[in-house]
JSON list of C-alpha atoms in Angstrom, two decimals:
[
{"chain": "Z", "resi": 1, "resn": "UNK", "atom": "CA", "xyz": [-37.37, 69.18, -1.87]},
{"chain": "Z", "resi": 2, "resn": "UNK", "atom": "CA", "xyz": [-33.19, 68.37, -1.97]},
{"chain": "Z", "resi": 3, "resn": "UNK", "atom": "CA", "xyz": [-33.75, 66.62, 1.31]},
{"chain": "Z", "resi": 4, "resn": "UNK", "atom": "CA", "xyz": [-36.68, 64.26, -0.13]},
{"chain": "Z", "resi": 5, "resn": "UNK", "atom": "CA", "xyz": [-35.08, 63.35, -2.98]},
{"chain": "Z", "resi": 6, "resn": "UNK", "atom": "CA", "xyz": [-31.57, 62.13, -1.53]},
{"chain": "Z", "resi": 7, "resn": "UNK", "atom": "CA", "xyz": [-34.15, 60.02, 0.76]},
{"chain": "Z", "resi": 8, "resn": "UNK", "atom": "CA", "xyz": [-35.52, 58.76, -2.27]},
{"chain": "Z", "resi": 9, "resn": "UNK", "atom": "CA", "xyz": [-32.26, 57.57, -4.06]},
{"chain": "Z", "resi": 10, "resn": "UNK", "atom": "CA", "xyz": [-31.20, 56.29, -0.90]},
{"chain": "Z", "resi": 11, "resn": "UNK", "atom": "CA", "xyz": [-34.03, 54.25, -0.76]},
{"chain": "Z", "resi": 12, "resn": "UNK", "atom": "CA", "xyz": [-34.03, 52.87, -4.20]},
{"chain": "Z", "resi": 13, "resn": "UNK", "atom": "CA", "xyz": [-30.14, 51.97, -3.87]},
{"chain": "Z", "resi": 14, "resn": "UNK", "atom": "CA", "xyz": [-30.99, 50.24, -0.84]},
{"chain": "Z", "resi": 15, "resn": "UNK", "atom": "CA", "xyz": [-33.72, 48.52, -2.43]},
{"chain": "Z", "resi": 16, "resn": "UNK", "atom": "CA", "xyz": [-31.36, 47.73, -5.54]},
{"chain": "Z", "resi": 17, "resn": "UNK", "atom": "CA", "xyz": [-28.97, 46.23, -3.10]},
{"chain": "Z", "resi": 18, "resn": "UNK", "atom": "CA", "xyz": [-31.19, 43.75, -1.39]},
{"chain": "Z", "resi": 19, "resn": "UNK", "atom": "CA", "xyz": [-32.90, 42.54, -3.93]},
{"chain": "Z", "resi": 20, "resn": "UNK", "atom": "CA", "xyz": [-30.06, 42.10, -5.89]},
{"chain": "Z", "resi": 21, "resn": "UNK", "atom": "CA", "xyz": [-28.69, 40.09, -2.26]},
{"chain": "Z", "resi": 22, "resn": "UNK", "atom": "CA", "xyz": [-31.50, 37.76, -2.67]},
{"chain": "Z", "resi": 23, "resn": "UNK", "atom": "CA", "xyz": [-31.26, 37.07, -6.31]},
{"chain": "Z", "resi": 24, "resn": "UNK", "atom": "CA", "xyz": [-27.72, 35.52, -5.67]},
{"chain": "Z", "resi": 25, "resn": "UNK", "atom": "CA", "xyz": [-29.20, 33.83, -2.88]},
{"chain": "Z", "resi": 26, "resn": "UNK", "atom": "CA", "xyz": [-32.13, 32.50, -4.47]},
{"chain": "Z", "resi": 27, "resn": "UNK", "atom": "CA", "xyz": [-29.90, 31.38, -7.44]},
{"chain": "Z", "resi": 28, "resn": "UNK", "atom": "CA", "xyz": [-28.36, 29.23, -4.75]},
{"chain": "Z", "resi": 29, "resn": "UNK", "atom": "CA", "xyz": [-24.96, 27.25, -6.23]},
{"chain": "Z", "resi": 30, "resn": "UNK", "atom": "CA", "xyz": [-24.76, 23.96, -8.58]},
{"chain": "Z", "resi": 31, "resn": "UNK", "atom": "CA", "xyz": [-24.28, 20.63, -7.17]},
{"chain": "Z", "resi": 32, "resn": "UNK", "atom": "CA", "xyz": [-20.50, 20.76, -8.83]},
{"chain": "Z", "resi": 33, "resn": "UNK", "atom": "CA", "xyz": [-20.39, 24.15, -7.38]},
{"chain": "Z", "resi": 34, "resn": "UNK", "atom": "CA", "xyz": [-21.05, 22.35, -4.13]},
{"chain": "Z", "resi": 35, "resn": "UNK", "atom": "CA", "xyz": [-19.58, 19.21, -4.49]},
{"chain": "Z", "resi": 36, "resn": "UNK", "atom": "CA", "xyz": [-16.22, 21.01, -5.41]},
{"chain": "Z", "resi": 37, "resn": "UNK", "atom": "CA", "xyz": [-16.67, 23.13, -2.14]},
{"chain": "Z", "resi": 38, "resn": "UNK", "atom": "CA", "xyz": [-17.66, 20.05, 0.37]},
{"chain": "Z", "resi": 39, "resn": "UNK", "atom": "CA", "xyz": [-16.30, 17.19, -1.47]},
{"chain": "Z", "resi": 40, "resn": "UNK", "atom": "CA", "xyz": [-13.55, 17.63, -3.90]},
{"chain": "Z", "resi": 41, "resn": "UNK", "atom": "CA", "xyz": [-10.21, 17.90, -1.59]},
{"chain": "Z", "resi": 42, "resn": "UNK", "atom": "CA", "xyz": [-11.02, 13.95, -0.58]},
{"chain": "Z", "resi": 43, "resn": "UNK", "atom": "CA", "xyz": [-12.91, 12.90, -3.79]},
{"chain": "Z", "resi": 44, "resn": "UNK", "atom": "CA", "xyz": [-10.87, 14.58, -6.68]},
{"chain": "Z", "resi": 45, "resn": "UNK", "atom": "CA", "xyz": [-12.66, 13.39, -9.72]},
{"chain": "Z", "resi": 46, "resn": "UNK", "atom": "CA", "xyz": [-14.62, 10.93, -7.69]},
{"chain": "Z", "resi": 47, "resn": "UNK", "atom": "CA", "xyz": [-11.89, 9.23, -6.04]},
{"chain": "Z", "resi": 48, "resn": "UNK", "atom": "CA", "xyz": [-11.28, 8.93, -2.23]},
{"chain": "Z", "resi": 49, "resn": "UNK", "atom": "CA", "xyz": [-7.91, 9.76, -0.93]},
{"chain": "Z", "resi": 50, "resn": "UNK", "atom": "CA", "xyz": [-8.88, 8.85, 2.86]},
{"chain": "Z", "resi": 51, "resn": "UNK", "atom": "CA", "xyz": [-10.12, 5.11, 1.52]},
{"chain": "Z", "resi": 52, "resn": "UNK", "atom": "CA", "xyz": [-9.19, 4.36, -2.24]},
{"chain": "Z", "resi": 53, "resn": "UNK", "atom": "CA", "xyz": [-11.16, 1.23, -2.01]},
{"chain": "Z", "resi": 54, "resn": "UNK", "atom": "CA", "xyz": [-14.78, 3.61, -1.46]},
{"chain": "Z", "resi": 55, "resn": "UNK", "atom": "CA", "xyz": [-14.85, 5.69, -4.88]},
{"chain": "Z", "resi": 56, "resn": "UNK", "atom": "CA", "xyz": [-17.13, 7.69, -6.10]},
{"chain": "Z", "resi": 57, "resn": "UNK", "atom": "CA", "xyz": [-18.04, 5.54, -9.10]},
{"chain": "Z", "resi": 58, "resn": "UNK", "atom": "CA", "xyz": [-21.77, 3.86, -9.73]},
{"chain": "Z", "resi": 59, "resn": "UNK", "atom": "CA", "xyz": [-19.91, 0.49, -9.06]},
{"chain": "Z", "resi": 60, "resn": "UNK", "atom": "CA", "xyz": [-18.50, 0.84, -6.06]},
{"chain": "Z", "resi": 61, "resn": "UNK", "atom": "CA", "xyz": [-20.86, 3.05, -4.39]},
{"chain": "Z", "resi": 62, "resn": "UNK", "atom": "CA", "xyz": [-24.07, 0.19, -5.24]},
{"chain": "Z", "resi": 63, "resn": "UNK", "atom": "CA", "xyz": [-21.52, -2.12, -3.72]},
{"chain": "Z", "resi": 64, "resn": "UNK", "atom": "CA", "xyz": [-21.05, -0.21, -0.47]},
{"chain": "Z", "resi": 65, "resn": "UNK", "atom": "CA", "xyz": [-25.03, 0.21, -0.44]},
{"chain": "Z", "resi": 66, "resn": "UNK", "atom": "CA", "xyz": [-25.28, 3.41, -1.89]},
{"chain": "Z", "resi": 67, "resn": "UNK", "atom": "CA", "xyz": [-27.29, 3.69, -4.63]},
{"chain": "Z", "resi": 68, "resn": "UNK", "atom": "CA", "xyz": [-29.97, 6.94, -4.49]},
{"chain": "Z", "resi": 69, "resn": "UNK", "atom": "CA", "xyz": [-29.89, 10.48, -3.68]},
{"chain": "Z", "resi": 70, "resn": "UNK", "atom": "CA", "xyz": [-31.01, 9.47, 0.10]},
{"chain": "Z", "resi": 71, "resn": "UNK", "atom": "CA", "xyz": [-28.08, 6.89, 0.49]},
{"chain": "Z", "resi": 72, "resn": "UNK", "atom": "CA", "xyz": [-25.46, 9.48, -0.84]},
{"chain": "Z", "resi": 73, "resn": "UNK", "atom": "CA", "xyz": [-27.15, 12.19, 1.86]},
{"chain": "Z", "resi": 74, "resn": "UNK", "atom": "CA", "xyz": [-27.02, 9.64, 4.82]},
{"chain": "Z", "resi": 75, "resn": "UNK", "atom": "CA", "xyz": [-23.20, 9.34, 3.72]},
{"chain": "Z", "resi": 76, "resn": "UNK", "atom": "CA", "xyz": [-22.93, 12.80, 3.90]},
{"chain": "Z", "resi": 77, "resn": "UNK", "atom": "CA", "xyz": [-24.45, 13.37, 7.13]},
{"chain": "Z", "resi": 78, "resn": "UNK", "atom": "CA", "xyz": [-23.48, 9.69, 9.44]},
{"chain": "Z", "resi": 79, "resn": "UNK", "atom": "CA", "xyz": [-20.15, 9.16, 7.30]},
{"chain": "Z", "resi": 80, "resn": "UNK", "atom": "CA", "xyz": [-17.50, 6.35, 8.03]},
{"chain": "Z", "resi": 81, "resn": "UNK", "atom": "CA", "xyz": [-14.05, 6.35, 9.66]},
{"chain": "Z", "resi": 82, "resn": "UNK", "atom": "CA", "xyz": [-12.21, 9.33, 8.36]},
{"chain": "Z", "resi": 83, "resn": "UNK", "atom": "CA", "xyz": [-14.74, 11.31, 6.57]},
{"chain": "Z", "resi": 84, "resn": "UNK", "atom": "CA", "xyz": [-16.11, 14.84, 7.41]},
{"chain": "Z", "resi": 85, "resn": "UNK", "atom": "CA", "xyz": [-19.78, 14.68, 8.62]},
{"chain": "Z", "resi": 86, "resn": "UNK", "atom": "CA", "xyz": [-21.86, 17.35, 7.24]},
{"chain": "Z", "resi": 87, "resn": "UNK", "atom": "CA", "xyz": [-24.60, 18.27, 9.34]},
{"chain": "Z", "resi": 88, "resn": "UNK", "atom": "CA", "xyz": [-27.62, 20.61, 8.20]},
{"chain": "Z", "resi": 89, "resn": "UNK", "atom": "CA", "xyz": [-26.32, 23.70, 9.53]},
{"chain": "Z", "resi": 90, "resn": "UNK", "atom": "CA", "xyz": [-23.15, 22.94, 7.19]},
{"chain": "Z", "resi": 91, "resn": "UNK", "atom": "CA", "xyz": [-24.89, 21.25, 4.33]},
{"chain": "Z", "resi": 92, "resn": "UNK", "atom": "CA", "xyz": [-28.16, 22.66, 3.91]},
{"chain": "Z", "resi": 93, "resn": "UNK", "atom": "CA", "xyz": [-30.92, 19.59, 2.75]},
{"chain": "Z", "resi": 94, "resn": "UNK", "atom": "CA", "xyz": [-31.52, 21.46, -0.63]},
{"chain": "Z", "resi": 95, "resn": "UNK", "atom": "CA", "xyz": [-27.56, 21.19, -1.26]},
{"chain": "Z", "resi": 96, "resn": "UNK", "atom": "CA", "xyz": [-27.01, 18.07, 0.08]},
{"chain": "Z", "resi": 97, "resn": "UNK", "atom": "CA", "xyz": [-29.69, 16.99, -2.57]},
{"chain": "Z", "resi": 98, "resn": "UNK", "atom": "CA", "xyz": [-27.97, 19.25, -5.13]},
{"chain": "Z", "resi": 99, "resn": "UNK", "atom": "CA", "xyz": [-24.30, 17.26, -4.68]},
{"chain": "Z", "resi": 100, "resn": "UNK", "atom": "CA", "xyz": [-26.56, 13.73, -4.28]},
{"chain": "Z", "resi": 101, "resn": "UNK", "atom": "CA", "xyz": [-27.41, 14.11, -7.57]},
{"chain": "Z", "resi": 102, "resn": "UNK", "atom": "CA", "xyz": [-24.37, 14.97, -8.90]},
{"chain": "Z", "resi": 103, "resn": "UNK", "atom": "CA", "xyz": [-22.60, 12.50, -7.40]},
{"chain": "Z", "resi": 104, "resn": "UNK", "atom": "CA", "xyz": [-24.60, 10.17, -9.07]},
{"chain": "Z", "resi": 105, "resn": "UNK", "atom": "CA", "xyz": [-24.87, 11.92, -12.65]},
{"chain": "Z", "resi": 106, "resn": "UNK", "atom": "CA", "xyz": [-21.49, 12.48, -12.91]},
{"chain": "Z", "resi": 107, "resn": "UNK", "atom": "CA", "xyz": [-19.39, 9.37, -11.55]},
{"chain": "Z", "resi": 108, "resn": "UNK", "atom": "CA", "xyz": [-21.09, 6.51, -13.22]}
]
């Protein structure tokens, strides 16, 4: 009886831990959190420490052909000289989209 009760408690504890992990993973990170993690070091407040002539402001982005979320993601995947390349393994598509949306909404 005690063994059965102990096993049940252990299973419930493991199930709780696993489901908590899945819930945290499913929630994911916001575009802002992901931007801070992957981009803010070189683009603090939307500037550009590597190439100051190419900040993330709307006017400058659009002048450089970056107008949509797809354009932002394309730049992340195949950047110009000096920018870190973020492949799908480093920044999955869902996260890249969240970052792109954040950039478009934040840096006007």
